[in-house]
Structures are given as C-alpha cells and as structure tokens.
C-alpha cells in the first residue's frame, strides 16, 4: 500500500487528505489559506505534510490549485485569490523541503480527472467538464487526457461570446460567465427586483422563485437558458460523450431536468442539430479536486495500477 498527501488549494481554505493509490480517503482536513505571505503559506502546508508523516510513510505530494499551472516546471501562472502562490516553483520548494516527489495541476482539470477516474466520467474518453461558480471554468478531456491547449487556456469556457450585438455603430457583447455564472443569476434577479445585489445570493434567488416571486422566476429562466446555450455550443464544437457540470448550482436535484428542458427548445430551433447533449452532474462534489490531483500524480509516475481510469 502506498500513501500520498494531497492538497486542494482554494481561495478560502486549503483542503488536504491522506489517500492511498486506489483513491481511498484515510484522513481529511482543512485550514485557512494564506493569501499574501508565501513563507507562511509554505510553512502551513509543510506542517500538514510533517503531521501526516508521523502516521504514514508518504510516497509523494499531489496538489490541485487555481491558476494556469505548468505541471512540468511547477509554476502557477495567471491570477487567483491567492497572490502569493504565483511565482514560486512548487516542485522545488516543497520537493526540496520534504524530499518527496511533487506534482500539481489546475483545479478545474483536477476536478475533471477525479470524475474521469471514479465519477460521472468513468469509462469515457471524451468529456467536457464545466464548473459554474462566480464565473464559469472547466476542462477538456480528449482520449482520456486533459487537453490544455497551446496557451494553457483549454477549458476556459467562460470567455465564450454568447450575446454579440451591433447597433448604431457600436458593438456590445457578453461572455458565458456574464450570462450564466451564479453571479449573473444574482445580478439579473437584483435588477428584476430593483434591489442591491449584496442582499441576494443564489440560494435566496431560488427560495424567492419557489415562493412565487415572478422576478426571481424570470431571472432563473434566463439563467438556465444561457447555461443551456453554452452547453449546446460545447456539444457541437467538441462533440464529447458527456458534459459534466460541477459547482454549487449543480447540487440542485432538478438541475439536469431544467437544463434538458432548455436544450430541447434550442434543438427545436436548429432542426439540423440531431445530437442531444448528455448532461450529468459532478459525482464527487468537493472531493473531485483531491481525487483528480492524486490521479494526475499517479499517472505521471506510472503508479495507477488496478485503480486506473481509462487506458492510455
């Protein structure tokens, strides 16, 4: 049995787990993320590693993180809620301090790999993974592997232009994130109701709709249609076996039904479109990033064994 310490670096918390090569969780915990001081960030993470080493002989460190992760070199580019993580070489810093191999990957890619390994994407080779949160992100899996693209922007679905208008010599446009992220839902509901956005969140908008509030119902309908429109476009741009959706909104029990209703309408408007997208929700929710980070580590070190996902 081999043991690994796995981290999911988020904007508020760093989640961690001791796991074996089969993806079983042996211990789990979390601590507050240090945003600005990398020395403190490093010490916090190393303390968790040392505590785990008191009970387990660790074989390696696997990390999921926001940002444009260069898995080969060990740098995290781009930007995130944790400015201090952008710049240092994680493989050198944490590998040098512990003597353990270190592997890291982008959080959306990790979530997709977790679902590919043991969740909704199991036995699939081509999937699109969409995360709906404050913005929209995701990942592309092609032939069982993450496709990062030429500029590490593969899966940045939120940038897709969804509503482009040319009027009176002016061009106006909105991205998928601006129309179908949870922040967009809140903004639309607040506008419909004539109230400040700070007084609403996603749960409140749905609660208002369920109580009969027409403004909230209208905002939710527009939100679902915008989400379905992006999913429709992904299906015909990439043609995956499945489109798997994660994020808090996907936990709603009627989520897939609501998306499928809107997809049926869109398909009826485009008669030549014959493929109905297969939409499913993320199975592992908050644990998908940890699972995927471990999968990424095992794959890079040739240690997947009998617990592997699709053959490569």
PDB file of N, CA and C in Angstrom, residues 130-138 155-163 173-188 222-231:
ATOM      1  N   UNK A 130     -17.625  21.344 -16.951  1.00  0.00           N
ATOM      2  CA  UNK A 130     -17.966  22.755 -16.758  1.00  0.00           C
ATOM      3  C   UNK A 130     -18.183  23.027 -15.278  1.00  0.00           C
ATOM      4  N   UNK A 131     -17.504  24.040 -14.758  1.00  0.00           N
ATOM      5  CA  UNK A 131     -17.696  24.440 -13.369  1.00  0.00           C
ATOM      6  C   UNK A 131     -18.416  25.777 -13.355  1.00  0.00           C
ATOM      7  N   UNK A 132     -19.583  25.818 -12.714  1.00  0.00           N
ATOM      8  CA  UNK A 132     -20.383  27.036 -12.633  1.00  0.00           C
ATOM      9  C   UNK A 132     -20.275  27.595 -11.221  1.00  0.00           C
ATOM     10  N   UNK A 133     -19.625  28.727 -11.101  1.00  0.00           N
ATOM     11  CA  UNK A 133     -19.476  29.389  -9.807  1.00  0.00           C
ATOM     12  C   UNK A 133     -19.625  30.875 -10.008  1.00  0.00           C
ATOM     13  N   UNK A 134     -18.772  31.665  -9.357  1.00  0.00           N
ATOM     14  CA  UNK A 134     -18.780  33.109  -9.563  1.00  0.00           C
ATOM     15  C   UNK A 134     -18.526  33.428 -11.027  1.00  0.00           C
ATOM     16  N   UNK A 135     -17.713  32.601 -11.667  1.00  0.00           N
ATOM     17  CA  UNK A 135     -17.515  32.628 -13.110  1.00  0.00           C
ATOM     18  C   UNK A 135     -17.709  31.218 -13.631  1.00  0.00           C
ATOM     19  N   UNK A 136     -17.427  31.007 -14.903  1.00  0.00           N
ATOM     20  CA  UNK A 136     -17.522  29.669 -15.488  1.00  0.00           C
ATOM     21  C   UNK A 136     -16.136  29.243 -15.966  1.00  0.00           C
ATOM     22  N   UNK A 137     -15.717  28.076 -15.537  1.00  0.00           N
ATOM     23  CA  UNK A 137     -14.458  27.489 -15.983  1.00  0.00           C
ATOM     24  C   UNK A 137     -14.706  26.061 -16.392  1.00  0.00           C
ATOM     25  N   UNK A 138     -13.645  25.319 -16.581  1.00  0.00           N
ATOM     26  CA  UNK A 138     -13.852  23.923 -16.938  1.00  0.00           C
ATOM     27  C   UNK A 138     -12.601  23.261 -17.455  1.00  0.00           C
ATOM     28  N   UNK A 155     -10.428  24.815 -21.918  1.00  0.00           N
ATOM     29  CA  UNK A 155     -11.433  24.695 -20.865  1.00  0.00           C
ATOM     30  C   UNK A 155     -11.875  26.011 -20.263  1.00  0.00           C
ATOM     31  N   UNK A 156     -11.322  27.134 -20.735  1.00  0.00           N
ATOM     32  CA  UNK A 156     -11.769  28.437 -20.224  1.00  0.00           C
ATOM     33  C   UNK A 156     -13.057  28.841 -20.947  1.00  0.00           C
ATOM     34  N   UNK A 157     -14.094  28.041 -20.703  1.00  0.00           N
ATOM     35  CA  UNK A 157     -15.348  28.217 -21.435  1.00  0.00           C
ATOM     36  C   UNK A 157     -16.038  29.546 -21.129  1.00  0.00           C
ATOM     37  N   UNK A 158     -15.772  30.103 -19.971  1.00  0.00           N
ATOM     38  CA  UNK A 158     -16.443  31.335 -19.571  1.00  0.00           C
ATOM     39  C   UNK A 158     -16.168  32.511 -20.480  1.00  0.00           C
ATOM     40  N   UNK A 159     -15.084  32.438 -21.283  1.00  0.00           N
ATOM     41  CA  UNK A 159     -14.751  33.519 -22.202  1.00  0.00           C
ATOM     42  C   UNK A 159     -15.607  33.501 -23.468  1.00  0.00           C
ATOM     43  N   UNK A 160     -16.326  32.423 -23.709  1.00  0.00           N
ATOM     44  CA  UNK A 160     -17.110  32.329 -24.949  1.00  0.00           C
ATOM     45  C   UNK A 160     -18.065  33.505 -25.079  1.00  0.00           C
ATOM     46  N   UNK A 161     -18.089  34.110 -26.270  1.00  0.00           N
ATOM     47  CA  UNK A 161     -19.019  35.202 -26.531  1.00  0.00           C
ATOM     48  C   UNK A 161     -20.389  34.618 -26.846  1.00  0.00           C
ATOM     49  N   UNK A 162     -21.388  35.053 -26.088  1.00  0.00           N
ATOM     50  CA  UNK A 162     -22.716  34.453 -26.196  1.00  0.00           C
ATOM     51  C   UNK A 162     -23.763  35.415 -26.749  1.00  0.00           C
ATOM     52  N   UNK A 163     -23.563  36.695 -26.548  1.00  0.00           N
ATOM     53  CA  UNK A 163     -24.579  37.675 -26.940  1.00  0.00           C
ATOM     54  C   UNK A 163     -23.851  38.877 -27.536  1.00  0.00           C
ATOM     55  N   UNK A 173     -21.112  43.063 -26.296  1.00  0.00           N
ATOM     56  CA  UNK A 173     -21.096  41.606 -26.183  1.00  0.00           C
ATOM     57  C   UNK A 173     -21.036  41.178 -24.724  1.00  0.00           C
ATOM     58  N   UNK A 174     -21.492  39.968 -24.482  1.00  0.00           N
ATOM     59  CA  UNK A 174     -21.426  39.371 -23.153  1.00  0.00           C
ATOM     60  C   UNK A 174     -20.838  37.967 -23.276  1.00  0.00           C
ATOM     61  N   UNK A 175     -20.065  37.594 -22.279  1.00  0.00           N
ATOM     62  CA  UNK A 175     -19.475  36.260 -22.258  1.00  0.00           C
ATOM     63  C   UNK A 175     -20.418  35.281 -21.566  1.00  0.00           C
ATOM     64  N   UNK A 176     -20.072  34.010 -21.653  1.00  0.00           N
ATOM     65  CA  UNK A 176     -20.878  32.985 -20.973  1.00  0.00           C
ATOM     66  C   UNK A 176     -20.861  33.211 -19.462  1.00  0.00           C
ATOM     67  N   UNK A 177     -19.722  33.588 -18.918  1.00  0.00           N
ATOM     68  CA  UNK A 177     -19.655  33.862 -17.475  1.00  0.00           C
ATOM     69  C   UNK A 177     -20.581  35.004 -17.092  1.00  0.00           C
ATOM     70  N   UNK A 178     -20.668  36.020 -17.951  1.00  0.00           N
ATOM     71  CA  UNK A 178     -21.505  37.182 -17.641  1.00  0.00           C
ATOM     72  C   UNK A 178     -22.987  36.862 -17.717  1.00  0.00           C
ATOM     73  N   UNK A 179     -23.340  35.766 -18.379  1.00  0.00           N
ATOM     74  CA  UNK A 179     -24.749  35.416 -18.553  1.00  0.00           C
ATOM     75  C   UNK A 179     -25.189  34.201 -17.750  1.00  0.00           C
ATOM     76  N   UNK A 180     -24.260  33.295 -17.410  1.00  0.00           N
ATOM     77  CA  UNK A 180     -24.695  32.010 -16.846  1.00  0.00           C
ATOM     78  C   UNK A 180     -23.914  31.577 -15.617  1.00  0.00           C
ATOM     79  N   UNK A 181     -23.078  32.436 -15.051  1.00  0.00           N
ATOM     80  CA  UNK A 181     -22.463  32.124 -13.763  1.00  0.00           C
ATOM     81  C   UNK A 181     -23.455  32.466 -12.659  1.00  0.00           C
ATOM     82  N   UNK A 182     -23.221  31.981 -11.455  1.00  0.00           N
ATOM     83  CA  UNK A 182     -24.144  32.291 -10.359  1.00  0.00           C
ATOM     84  C   UNK A 182     -24.171  33.788 -10.078  1.00  0.00           C
ATOM     85  N   UNK A 183     -23.051  34.469 -10.303  1.00  0.00           N
ATOM     86  CA  UNK A 183     -23.030  35.923 -10.122  1.00  0.00           C
ATOM     87  C   UNK A 183     -23.981  36.599 -11.106  1.00  0.00           C
ATOM     88  N   UNK A 184     -24.115  36.025 -12.311  1.00  0.00           N
ATOM     89  CA  UNK A 184     -25.037  36.572 -13.304  1.00  0.00           C
ATOM     90  C   UNK A 184     -26.481  36.385 -12.862  1.00  0.00           C
ATOM     91  N   UNK A 185     -26.770  35.214 -12.287  1.00  0.00           N
ATOM     92  CA  UNK A 185     -28.119  34.963 -11.776  1.00  0.00           C
ATOM     93  C   UNK A 185     -28.485  35.992 -10.712  1.00  0.00           C
ATOM     94  N   UNK A 186     -27.574  36.236  -9.794  1.00  0.00           N
ATOM     95  CA  UNK A 186     -27.824  37.206  -8.721  1.00  0.00           C
ATOM     96  C   UNK A 186     -28.027  38.598  -9.307  1.00  0.00           C
ATOM     97  N   UNK A 187     -27.184  38.961 -10.262  1.00  0.00           N
ATOM     98  CA  UNK A 187     -27.282  40.286 -10.880  1.00  0.00           C
ATOM     99  C   UNK A 187     -28.617  40.453 -11.606  1.00  0.00           C
ATOM    100  N   UNK A 188     -29.044  39.427 -12.347  1.00  0.00           N
ATOM    101  CA  UNK A 188     -30.314  39.508 -13.070  1.00  0.00           C
ATOM    102  C   UNK A 188     -31.491  39.606 -12.115  1.00  0.00           C
ATOM    103  N   UNK A 222     -33.927  32.764 -17.470  1.00  0.00           N
ATOM    104  CA  UNK A 222     -32.885  33.321 -18.343  1.00  0.00           C
ATOM    105  C   UNK A 222     -31.535  32.680 -18.042  1.00  0.00           C
ATOM    106  N   UNK A 223     -31.264  32.459 -16.767  1.00  0.00           N
ATOM    107  CA  UNK A 223     -30.007  31.836 -16.347  1.00  0.00           C
ATOM    108  C   UNK A 223     -29.874  30.431 -16.934  1.00  0.00           C
ATOM    109  N   UNK A 224     -30.918  29.617 -16.786  1.00  0.00           N
ATOM    110  CA  UNK A 224     -30.875  28.249 -17.306  1.00  0.00           C
ATOM    111  C   UNK A 224     -30.758  28.231 -18.835  1.00  0.00           C
ATOM    112  N   UNK A 225     -31.449  29.148 -19.511  1.00  0.00           N
ATOM    113  CA  UNK A 225     -31.346  29.187 -20.965  1.00  0.00           C
ATOM    114  C   UNK A 225     -29.927  29.547 -21.408  1.00  0.00           C
ATOM    115  N   UNK A 226     -29.310  30.497 -20.712  1.00  0.00           N
ATOM    116  CA  UNK A 226     -27.940  30.879 -21.058  1.00  0.00           C
ATOM    117  C   UNK A 226     -26.974  29.734 -20.804  1.00  0.00           C
ATOM    118  N   UNK A 227     -27.196  29.009 -19.711  1.00  0.00           N
ATOM    119  CA  UNK A 227     -26.342  27.860 -19.409  1.00  0.00           C
ATOM    120  C   UNK A 227     -26.521  26.776 -20.471  1.00  0.00           C
ATOM    121  N   UNK A 228     -27.776  26.532 -20.854  1.00  0.00           N
ATOM    122  CA  UNK A 228     -28.055  25.529 -21.889  1.00  0.00           C
ATOM    123  C   UNK A 228     -27.471  25.939 -23.239  1.00  0.00           C
ATOM    124  N   UNK A 229     -27.494  27.227 -23.541  1.00  0.00           N
ATOM    125  CA  UNK A 229     -26.935  27.704 -24.808  1.00  0.00           C
ATOM    126  C   UNK A 229     -25.441  27.401 -24.892  1.00  0.00           C
ATOM    127  N   UNK A 230     -24.718  27.652 -23.811  1.00  0.00           N
ATOM    128  CA  UNK A 230     -23.290  27.347 -23.800  1.00  0.00           C
ATOM    129  C   UNK A 230     -23.024  25.861 -23.913  1.00  0.00           C
ATOM    130  N   UNK A 231     -23.832  25.055 -23.240  1.00  0.00           N
ATOM    131  CA  UNK A 231     -23.685  23.601 -23.309  1.00  0.00           C
ATOM    132  C   UNK A 231     -23.956  23.104 -24.730  1.00  0.00           C
TER     133      UNK A 231
END
